[in-house]
C-alpha cells in the first residue's frame, strides 16, 4: 500500500494531521483527506509539497479571510 | 517504492506529465516534479488532488496571466 502521512506546515513546524492517507481532493474552500480506513478529514488547506518515497504529504493552511 | 504518476488535468482530460514522481515542491510560480531517477520538470501548476493507492497525482494549470 502506498498511502502517506499528511502533515500541516505552520510556523516552520510539521504537525501530523492524518496517517495512511489515500485520497486528497478539493472540497469547498479546502481539502478533504480520506485514509485507507475510510476516515475523512476536512481542512482549509492546500497541498504544499510531497515526498512520496518518504510517504509524506505536506499541507499549508490557506490565508484566513480578513475579519 | 511508492512513487506516483503525475497527470495534468485540462478540459476534463488527464495528460501524463511524468512517471515515478517522488518529490513535488513549490518553485517560483509553479511546481517542480522530481522522479525517482532524478529527472526534474517544472510546471506552472498546482496540486489538484491525489489518489495514492492508485499511484496518481493530479495537477491543474494555474490561470494564465491576462495579456
GROMACS .gro file of N, CA, C and O in nm, chain A:
model
  268
    1UNK      N    1   0.086  -0.120   0.000
    1UNK     CA    2   0.000   0.000   0.000
    1UNK      C    3   0.088   0.124   0.000
    1UNK      O    4   0.188   0.129   0.071
    2UNK      N    5   0.045   0.222  -0.072
    2UNK     CA    6   0.130   0.338  -0.090
    2UNK      C    7   0.067   0.465  -0.038
    2UNK      O    8   0.079   0.570  -0.098
    3UNK      N    9   0.001   0.453   0.071
    3UNK     CA   10  -0.056   0.572   0.133
    3UNK      C   11   0.056   0.655   0.196
    3UNK      O   12   0.170   0.610   0.204
    4UNK      N   13   0.019   0.775   0.242
    4UNK     CA   14   0.119   0.865   0.302
    4UNK      C   15   0.061   0.928   0.427
    4UNK      O   16  -0.059   0.923   0.451
    5UNK      N   17   0.147   0.986   0.506
    5UNK     CA   18   0.101   1.062   0.621
    5UNK      C   19   0.092   1.209   0.581
    5UNK      O   20   0.177   1.259   0.506
    6UNK      N   21  -0.014   1.276   0.626
    6UNK     CA   22  -0.035   1.416   0.590
    6UNK      C   23   0.003   1.504   0.708
    6UNK      O   24  -0.041   1.481   0.822
    7UNK      N   25   0.085   1.603   0.680
    7UNK     CA   26   0.133   1.697   0.782
    7UNK      C   27   0.092   1.838   0.745
    7UNK      O   28   0.097   1.875   0.627
    8UNK      N   29   0.056   1.915   0.846
    8UNK     CA   30   0.028   2.055   0.824
    8UNK      C   31   0.153   2.135   0.859
    8UNK      O   32   0.210   2.118   0.967
    9UNK      N   33   0.195   2.220   0.766
    9UNK     CA   34   0.310   2.307   0.790
    9UNK      C   35   0.261   2.440   0.848
    9UNK      O   36   0.176   2.506   0.789
   10UNK      N   37   0.312   2.475   0.964
   10UNK     CA   38   0.274   2.603   1.022
   10UNK      C   39   0.389   2.650   1.109
   10UNK      O   40   0.438   2.574   1.193
   11UNK      N   41   0.429   2.774   1.087
   11UNK     CA   42   0.538   2.833   1.164
   11UNK      C   43   0.662   2.745   1.158
   11UNK      O   44   0.733   2.728   1.258
   12UNK      N   45   0.686   2.686   1.042
   12UNK     CA   46   0.806   2.606   1.024
   12UNK      C   47   0.802   2.469   1.089
   12UNK      O   48   0.899   2.396   1.088
   13UNK      N   49   0.684   2.434   1.148
   13UNK     CA   50   0.673   2.303   1.211
   13UNK      C   51   0.577   2.213   1.135
   13UNK      O   52   0.484   2.261   1.069
   14UNK      N   53   0.601   2.083   1.144
   14UNK     CA   54   0.513   1.983   1.080
   14UNK      C   55   0.425   1.922   1.189
   14UNK      O   56   0.476   1.871   1.288
   15UNK      N   57   0.296   1.927   1.167
   15UNK     CA   58   0.203   1.864   1.261
   15UNK      C   59   0.131   1.751   1.187
   15UNK      O   60   0.071   1.775   1.082
   16UNK      N   61   0.137   1.631   1.241
   16UNK     CA   62   0.072   1.518   1.176
   16UNK      C   63  -0.080   1.535   1.186
   16UNK      O   64  -0.135   1.552   1.294
   17UNK      N   65  -0.144   1.533   1.069
   17UNK     CA   66  -0.289   1.553   1.064
   17UNK      C   67  -0.361   1.420   1.048
   17UNK      O   68  -0.464   1.395   1.108
   18UNK      N   69  -0.307   1.336   0.962
   18UNK     CA   70  -0.373   1.208   0.935
   18UNK      C   71  -0.270   1.109   0.882
   18UNK      O   72  -0.187   1.144   0.800
   19UNK      N   73  -0.281   0.985   0.931
   19UNK     CA   74  -0.194   0.879   0.882
   19UNK      C   75  -0.263   0.800   0.771
   19UNK      O   76  -0.385   0.799   0.762
   20UNK      N   77  -0.183   0.734   0.691
   20UNK     CA   78  -0.235   0.639   0.590
   20UNK      C   79  -0.334   0.702   0.495
   20UNK      O   80  -0.438   0.645   0.463
   21UNK      N   81  -0.303   0.825   0.451
   21UNK     CA   82  -0.393   0.897   0.359
   21UNK      C   83  -0.386   0.834   0.220
   21UNK      O   84  -0.277   0.809   0.168
   22UNK      N   85  -0.503   0.809   0.165
   22UNK     CA   86  -0.511   0.760   0.027
   22UNK      C   87  -0.551   0.875  -0.065
   22UNK      O   88  -0.479   0.911  -0.157
   23UNK      N   89  -0.667   0.935  -0.038
   23UNK     CA   90  -0.723   1.036  -0.127
   23UNK      C   91  -0.710   1.177  -0.070
   23UNK      O   92  -0.735   1.199   0.049
   24UNK      N   93  -0.674   1.269  -0.156
   24UNK     CA   94  -0.676   1.411  -0.124
   24UNK      C   95  -0.752   1.478  -0.237
   24UNK      O   96  -0.716   1.460  -0.355
   25UNK      N   97  -0.857   1.549  -0.205
   25UNK     CA   98  -0.939   1.609  -0.310
   25UNK      C   99  -0.990   1.744  -0.264
   25UNK      O  100  -1.017   1.765  -0.146
   26UNK      N  101  -1.005   1.838  -0.359
   26UNK     CA  102  -1.060   1.968  -0.323
   26UNK      C  103  -1.205   1.955  -0.279
   26UNK      O  104  -1.281   1.877  -0.339
   27UNK      N  105  -1.242   2.027  -0.176
   27UNK     CA  106  -1.383   2.030  -0.135
   27UNK      C  107  -1.410   2.165  -0.072
   27UNK      O  108  -1.340   2.205   0.023
   28UNK      N  109  -1.508   2.234  -0.125
   28UNK     CA  110  -1.539   2.368  -0.076
   28UNK      C  111  -1.415   2.455  -0.091
   28UNK      O  112  -1.354   2.458  -0.197
   29UNK      N  113  -1.379   2.523   0.017
   29UNK     CA  114  -1.260   2.607   0.010
   29UNK      C  115  -1.141   2.541   0.078
   29UNK      O  116  -1.054   2.607   0.133
   30UNK      N  117  -1.137   2.409   0.074
   30UNK     CA  118  -1.025   2.339   0.135
   30UNK      C  119  -1.004   2.203   0.072
   30UNK      O  120  -1.026   2.185  -0.047
   31UNK      N  121  -0.957   2.111   0.153
   31UNK     CA  122  -0.925   1.977   0.104
   31UNK      C  123  -0.993   1.873   0.192
   31UNK      O  124  -1.002   1.889   0.314
   32UNK      N  125  -1.034   1.767   0.128
   32UNK     CA  126  -1.082   1.651   0.200
   32UNK      C  127  -0.973   1.545   0.195
   32UNK      O  128  -0.918   1.516   0.088
   33UNK      N  129  -0.940   1.489   0.310
   33UNK     CA  130  -0.845   1.378   0.317
   33UNK      C  131  -0.922   1.252   0.353
   33UNK      O  132  -1.009   1.255   0.442
   34UNK      N  133  -0.890   1.143   0.288
   34UNK     CA  134  -0.953   1.015   0.320
   34UNK      C  135  -0.842   0.912   0.337
   34UNK      O  136  -0.756   0.899   0.249
   35UNK      N  137  -0.842   0.843   0.450
   35UNK     CA  138  -0.736   0.744   0.468
   35UNK      C  139  -0.783   0.604   0.422
   35UNK      O  140  -0.897   0.587   0.378
   36UNK      N  141  -0.692   0.509   0.431
   36UNK     CA  142  -0.723   0.376   0.377
   36UNK      C  143  -0.828   0.304   0.461
   36UNK      O  144  -0.879   0.200   0.421
   37UNK      N  145  -0.863   0.361   0.577
   37UNK     CA  146  -0.969   0.303   0.660
   37UNK      C  147  -1.103   0.371   0.634
   37UNK      O  148  -1.202   0.339   0.699
   38UNK      N  149  -1.104   0.466   0.541
   38UNK     CA  150  -1.229   0.534   0.507
   38UNK      C  151  -1.259   0.654   0.595
   38UNK      O  152  -1.361   0.719   0.578
   39UNK      N  153  -1.170   0.684   0.688
   39UNK     CA  154  -1.191   0.802   0.772
   39UNK      C  155  -1.164   0.929   0.691
   39UNK      O  156  -1.074   0.930   0.606
   40UNK      N  157  -1.241   1.033   0.717
   40UNK     CA  158  -1.230   1.157   0.641
   40UNK      C  159  -1.198   1.274   0.733
   40UNK      O  160  -1.244   1.280   0.846
   41UNK      N  161  -1.122   1.366   0.678
   41UNK     CA  162  -1.100   1.493   0.747
   41UNK      C  163  -1.107   1.605   0.645
   41UNK      O  164  -1.068   1.588   0.530
   42UNK      N  165  -1.158   1.719   0.691
   42UNK     CA  166  -1.162   1.837   0.605
   42UNK      C  167  -1.073   1.944   0.666
   42UNK      O  168  -1.078   1.968   0.787
   43UNK      N  169  -0.993   2.007   0.582
   43UNK     CA  170  -0.907   2.116   0.627
   43UNK      C  171  -0.914   2.233   0.531
   43UNK      O  172  -0.919   2.212   0.409
   44UNK      N  173  -0.908   2.354   0.586
   44UNK     CA  174  -0.896   2.472   0.500
   44UNK      C  175  -0.749   2.487   0.464
   44UNK      O  176  -0.676   2.563   0.524
   45UNK      N  177  -0.706   2.406   0.370
   45UNK     CA  178  -0.564   2.399   0.339
   45UNK      C  179  -0.547   2.360   0.192
   45UNK      O  180  -0.644   2.323   0.124
   46UNK      N  181  -0.426   2.372   0.147
   46UNK     CA  182  -0.390   2.329   0.011
   46UNK      C  183  -0.265   2.242   0.022
   46UNK      O  184  -0.196   2.244   0.124
   47UNK      N  185  -0.237   2.168  -0.084
   47UNK     CA  186  -0.116   2.085  -0.084
   47UNK      C  187   0.005   2.175  -0.104
   47UNK      O  188   0.009   2.256  -0.197
   48UNK      N  189   0.101   2.166  -0.017
   48UNK     CA  190   0.224   2.242  -0.030
   48UNK      C  191   0.328   2.163  -0.109
   48UNK      O  192   0.385   2.211  -0.207
   49UNK      N  193   0.353   2.041  -0.068
   49UNK     CA  194   0.456   1.960  -0.132
   49UNK      C  195   0.438   1.816  -0.089
   49UNK      O  196   0.353   1.785  -0.005
   50UNK      N  197   0.516   1.729  -0.149
   50UNK     CA  198   0.510   1.589  -0.106
   50UNK      C  199   0.640   1.518  -0.137
   50UNK      O  200   0.717   1.559  -0.225
   51UNK      N  201   0.664   1.415  -0.058
   51UNK     CA  202   0.780   1.329  -0.077
   51UNK      C  203   0.725   1.188  -0.067
   51UNK      O  204   0.708   1.133   0.041
   52UNK      N  205   0.691   1.134  -0.182
   52UNK     CA  206   0.612   1.010  -0.182
   52UNK      C  207   0.693   0.890  -0.137
   52UNK      O  208   0.640   0.801  -0.070
   53UNK      N  209   0.821   0.887  -0.173
   53UNK     CA  210   0.905   0.775  -0.130
   53UNK      C  211   0.916   0.774   0.023
   53UNK      O  212   0.926   0.668   0.085
   54UNK      N  213   0.907   0.893   0.084
   54UNK     CA  214   0.906   0.904   0.230
   54UNK      C  215   0.764   0.896   0.288
   54UNK      O  216   0.747   0.915   0.409
   55UNK      N  217   0.665   0.879   0.202
   55UNK     CA  218   0.525   0.869   0.248
   55UNK      C  219   0.479   0.994   0.321
   55UNK      O  220   0.413   0.986   0.424
   56UNK      N  221   0.516   1.110   0.267
   56UNK     CA  222   0.478   1.235   0.333
   56UNK      C  223   0.411   1.330   0.235
   56UNK      O  224   0.462   1.350   0.124
   57UNK      N  225   0.300   1.387   0.280
   57UNK     CA  226   0.233   1.493   0.206
   57UNK      C  227   0.223   1.612   0.301
   57UNK      O  228   0.179   1.597   0.416
   58UNK      N  229   0.267   1.728   0.254
   58UNK     CA  230   0.266   1.848   0.337
   58UNK      C  231   0.158   1.943   0.289
   58UNK      O  232   0.146   1.971   0.169
   59UNK      N  233   0.080   1.991   0.386
   59UNK     CA  234  -0.028   2.084   0.357
   59UNK      C  235   0.004   2.219   0.418
   59UNK      O  236   0.078   2.228   0.517
   60UNK      N  237  -0.052   2.323   0.359
   60UNK     CA  238  -0.037   2.457   0.417
   60UNK      C  239  -0.177   2.513   0.438
   60UNK      O  240  -0.265   2.494   0.355
   61UNK      N  241  -0.194   2.581   0.548
   61UNK     CA  242  -0.322   2.646   0.572
   61UNK      C  243  -0.343   2.757   0.471
   61UNK      O  244  -0.249   2.827   0.433
   62UNK      N  245  -0.467   2.774   0.431
   62UNK     CA  246  -0.498   2.887   0.344
   62UNK      C  247  -0.509   3.011   0.431
   62UNK      O  248  -0.541   3.004   0.550
   63UNK      N  249  -0.483   3.127   0.368
   63UNK     CA  250  -0.492   3.252   0.444
   63UNK      C  251  -0.632   3.266   0.501
   63UNK      O  252  -0.731   3.239   0.433
   64UNK      N  253  -0.637   3.311   0.623
   64UNK     CA  254  -0.768   3.339   0.682
   64UNK      C  255  -0.824   3.464   0.618
   64UNK      O  256  -0.750   3.556   0.580
   65UNK      N  257  -0.954   3.464   0.605
   65UNK     CA  258  -1.017   3.584   0.548
   65UNK      C  259  -1.008   3.698   0.648
   65UNK      O  260  -1.016   3.675   0.768
   66UNK      N  261  -0.997   3.820   0.595
   66UNK     CA  262  -0.997   3.935   0.686
   66UNK      C  263  -1.127   3.939   0.765
   66UNK      O  264  -1.233   3.904   0.715
   67UNK      N  265  -1.117   3.978   0.890
   67UNK     CA  266  -1.237   3.982   0.975
   67UNK      C  267  -1.333   4.089   0.924
   67UNK      O  268  -1.292   4.185   0.860
   0.00000   0.00000   0.00000
